[in-house]
C-alpha cells in the first residue's frame, strides 16, 4: 500500500502526472492491491484522456481506503522529499528550486527555513552568490531531513540522513 499512499501526496502536490498513473496502477496490482478502478486504470494507455485517468485514480484510492491528503500536508511532504533528495545527493540545489510546484505552507521552523532559502534561487543569481545559496540550501535540507516526522509519508525508509 506504500506505493499508493506515497503517490497520493505526490498527486495532490502536482508532481505525479496523469500519464504516470496507469503504470502506477499496474505496479500496485503487481504489489497485490486490487479494485475495479485500479484494474481499469492499469489497462489504460499512457496517453489516455487526463481527466478520465485522474478520476479513475481517485476512485481507485477511495476503493482501497487510501486517503488523499490536504494541500498543506502534500506541500509539506514535497518539501521533505526535496530536502531528502538534496541531502542524499539525488537532487542538485537548482533541481530543488525548479521542483517547487505548489504554494507550500511550512509548519515547522526547519520547513520554513528550507522553503525560504529555496525561494531565493533565481537564474540571475550571480556566480559569486550561487555557492553561498547552494551551501545554505544544503544546510537547511539536512536540518529538515533530520527533524521531520514526515519521512515515512514520503517513502523514505527512515528519518536520518545518510
Short mmCIF file of C-alpha atoms in Angstrom, two decimals:
data_model
loop_
_atom_site.label_atom_id
_atom_site.label_comp_id
_atom_site.label_asym_id
_atom_site.label_seq_id
_atom_site.Cartn_x
_atom_site.Cartn_y
_atom_site.Cartn_z
CA UNK A 1 0.00 0.00 0.00
CA UNK A 2 3.00 2.27 0.48
CA UNK A 3 3.34 2.94 -3.26
CA UNK A 4 -0.27 4.16 -3.38
CA UNK A 5 -0.02 6.16 -0.15
CA UNK A 6 3.12 7.88 -1.39
CA UNK A 7 1.53 8.59 -4.73
CA UNK A 8 -1.40 10.32 -3.03
CA UNK A 9 0.68 13.24 -1.70
CA UNK A 10 2.58 13.42 -4.99
CA UNK A 11 -0.72 13.65 -6.86
CA UNK A 12 -2.03 16.45 -4.64
CA UNK A 13 1.34 18.27 -4.85
CA UNK A 14 1.10 18.01 -8.65
CA UNK A 15 4.39 16.17 -9.10
CA UNK A 16 2.69 12.97 -10.27
CA UNK A 17 1.22 13.46 -13.71
CA UNK A 18 -1.79 11.74 -15.29
CA UNK A 19 0.33 9.86 -17.83
CA UNK A 20 2.20 8.15 -14.97
CA UNK A 21 -0.92 6.86 -13.24
CA UNK A 22 -1.69 3.80 -15.44
CA UNK A 23 1.79 2.38 -14.81
CA UNK A 24 1.49 3.18 -11.11
CA UNK A 25 -1.80 1.24 -11.08
CA UNK A 26 -0.15 -1.70 -12.85
CA UNK A 27 2.63 -1.77 -10.24
CA UNK A 28 0.03 -1.60 -7.46
CA UNK A 29 -1.72 -4.64 -8.96
CA UNK A 30 1.59 -6.50 -9.06
CA UNK A 31 2.10 -5.50 -5.42
CA UNK A 32 -1.15 -7.35 -4.61
CA UNK A 33 -3.66 -4.48 -4.41
CA UNK A 34 -6.87 -4.82 -6.34
CA UNK A 35 -10.02 -2.85 -7.04
CA UNK A 36 -12.20 -2.40 -10.12
CA UNK A 37 -10.97 1.16 -10.75
CA UNK A 38 -7.34 0.14 -10.22
CA UNK A 39 -7.68 -2.63 -12.83
CA UNK A 40 -9.34 -0.27 -15.28
CA UNK A 41 -6.69 2.40 -14.72
CA UNK A 42 -3.87 -0.12 -15.19
CA UNK A 43 -5.32 -1.08 -18.57
CA UNK A 44 -5.35 2.45 -19.95
CA UNK A 45 -2.67 3.63 -22.38
CA UNK A 46 -0.27 6.33 -21.19
CA UNK A 47 -1.80 8.92 -23.49
CA UNK A 48 -5.39 8.48 -22.29
CA UNK A 49 -7.66 11.39 -21.51
CA UNK A 50 -6.11 13.05 -18.43
CA UNK A 51 -9.42 13.77 -16.71
CA UNK A 52 -10.53 10.14 -17.10
CA UNK A 53 -7.21 8.92 -15.72
CA UNK A 54 -7.38 11.27 -12.73
CA UNK A 55 -10.97 10.26 -12.00
CA UNK A 56 -10.09 6.55 -12.06
CA UNK A 57 -7.03 7.16 -9.88
CA UNK A 58 -9.04 8.98 -7.22
CA UNK A 59 -11.75 6.30 -7.42
CA UNK A 60 -9.14 3.54 -7.02
CA UNK A 61 -7.68 5.26 -3.95
CA UNK A 62 -11.17 5.53 -2.50
CA UNK A 63 -11.89 1.85 -3.18
CA UNK A 64 -8.63 0.91 -1.46
CA UNK A 65 -9.22 3.25 1.52
CA UNK A 66 -6.18 5.40 0.69
CA UNK A 67 -6.98 8.99 1.63
CA UNK A 68 -5.83 11.97 -0.41
CA UNK A 69 -4.01 14.40 1.88
CA UNK A 70 -4.94 18.05 2.10
CA UNK A 71 -2.84 20.66 0.27
CA UNK A 72 -0.88 21.59 3.40
CA UNK A 73 0.18 18.01 4.10
CA UNK A 74 1.03 17.37 0.44
CA UNK A 75 3.10 20.55 0.32
CA UNK A 76 4.97 19.60 3.46
CA UNK A 77 5.66 16.14 2.02
CA UNK A 78 7.00 17.81 -1.13
CA UNK A 79 9.36 19.98 0.95
CA UNK A 80 10.60 16.99 2.93
CA UNK A 81 11.04 14.91 -0.22
CA UNK A 82 13.09 17.66 -1.84
CA UNK A 83 15.15 18.13 1.33
CA UNK A 84 15.96 14.41 1.47
CA UNK A 85 16.75 14.39 -2.25
CA UNK A 86 19.25 17.20 -1.81
CA UNK A 87 20.70 15.90 1.45
CA UNK A 88 21.26 12.46 -0.08
CA UNK A 89 22.76 13.82 -3.30
CA UNK A 90 19.86 12.71 -5.52
CA UNK A 91 19.00 16.30 -6.49
CA UNK A 92 21.05 19.41 -7.15
CA UNK A 93 20.14 22.71 -5.49
CA UNK A 94 18.82 24.03 -8.82
CA UNK A 95 16.66 20.92 -9.29
CA UNK A 96 15.17 21.53 -5.83
CA UNK A 97 14.30 25.12 -6.73
CA UNK A 98 12.84 24.02 -10.07
CA UNK A 99 10.64 21.33 -8.46
CA UNK A 100 8.78 23.63 -6.10
CA UNK A 101 5.49 23.05 -7.90
CA UNK A 102 2.95 24.41 -5.47
CA UNK A 103 2.42 27.01 -2.80
CA UNK A 104 3.61 25.42 0.40
CA UNK A 105 2.66 26.23 3.97
CA UNK A 106 5.57 25.45 6.24
CA UNK A 107 4.60 24.38 9.74
CA UNK A 108 7.99 23.84 11.36
CA UNK A 109 10.95 26.16 11.70
CA UNK A 110 13.07 23.81 9.57
CA UNK A 111 10.44 23.68 6.81
CA UNK A 112 10.18 27.49 6.82
CA UNK A 113 13.95 27.89 6.56
CA UNK A 114 14.27 25.36 3.73
CA UNK A 115 11.39 26.97 1.84
CA UNK A 116 12.79 30.46 2.37
CA UNK A 117 16.28 29.57 1.14
CA UNK A 118 14.91 27.65 -1.87
CA UNK A 119 12.72 30.61 -2.80
CA UNK A 120 15.76 32.86 -3.09
CA UNK A 121 17.00 30.99 -6.16
CA UNK A 122 16.94 32.89 -9.41
CA UNK A 123 18.55 32.13 -12.75
CA UNK A 124 20.08 35.59 -12.43
CA UNK A 125 21.81 34.74 -9.18
CA UNK A 126 25.37 35.88 -9.71
CA UNK A 127 28.29 33.46 -9.83
CA UNK A 128 29.63 34.93 -6.60
CA UNK A 129 26.30 34.36 -4.80
CA UNK A 130 25.49 30.87 -6.11
CA UNK A 131 27.89 28.84 -3.90
CA UNK A 132 26.59 30.56 -0.75
CA UNK A 133 22.97 29.89 -1.74
CA UNK A 134 23.75 26.23 -2.51
CA UNK A 135 25.54 25.83 0.85
CA UNK A 136 22.65 27.45 2.73
CA UNK A 137 20.12 25.24 0.91
CA UNK A 138 22.08 22.08 1.68
CA UNK A 139 22.36 23.10 5.35
CA UNK A 140 18.61 23.77 5.52
CA UNK A 141 17.91 20.45 3.75
CA UNK A 142 19.98 18.49 6.25
CA UNK A 143 18.26 20.25 9.17
CA UNK A 144 14.81 19.48 7.76
CA UNK A 145 15.66 15.87 6.90
CA UNK A 146 16.99 15.31 10.43
CA UNK A 147 14.00 16.88 12.18
CA UNK A 148 10.97 15.75 10.21
CA UNK A 149 8.29 13.30 11.21
CA UNK A 150 7.10 13.04 7.59
CA UNK A 151 9.85 10.74 6.26
CA UNK A 152 7.60 7.65 6.27
CA UNK A 153 4.87 9.61 4.45
CA UNK A 154 7.18 10.47 1.57
CA UNK A 155 8.52 7.00 1.09
CA UNK A 156 11.86 7.36 2.85
CA UNK A 157 12.96 4.32 4.84
CA UNK A 158 13.94 6.34 7.90
CA UNK A 159 14.32 9.81 9.19
CA UNK A 160 18.05 10.10 9.37
CA UNK A 161 20.24 11.48 6.61
CA UNK A 162 22.98 9.16 5.39
#
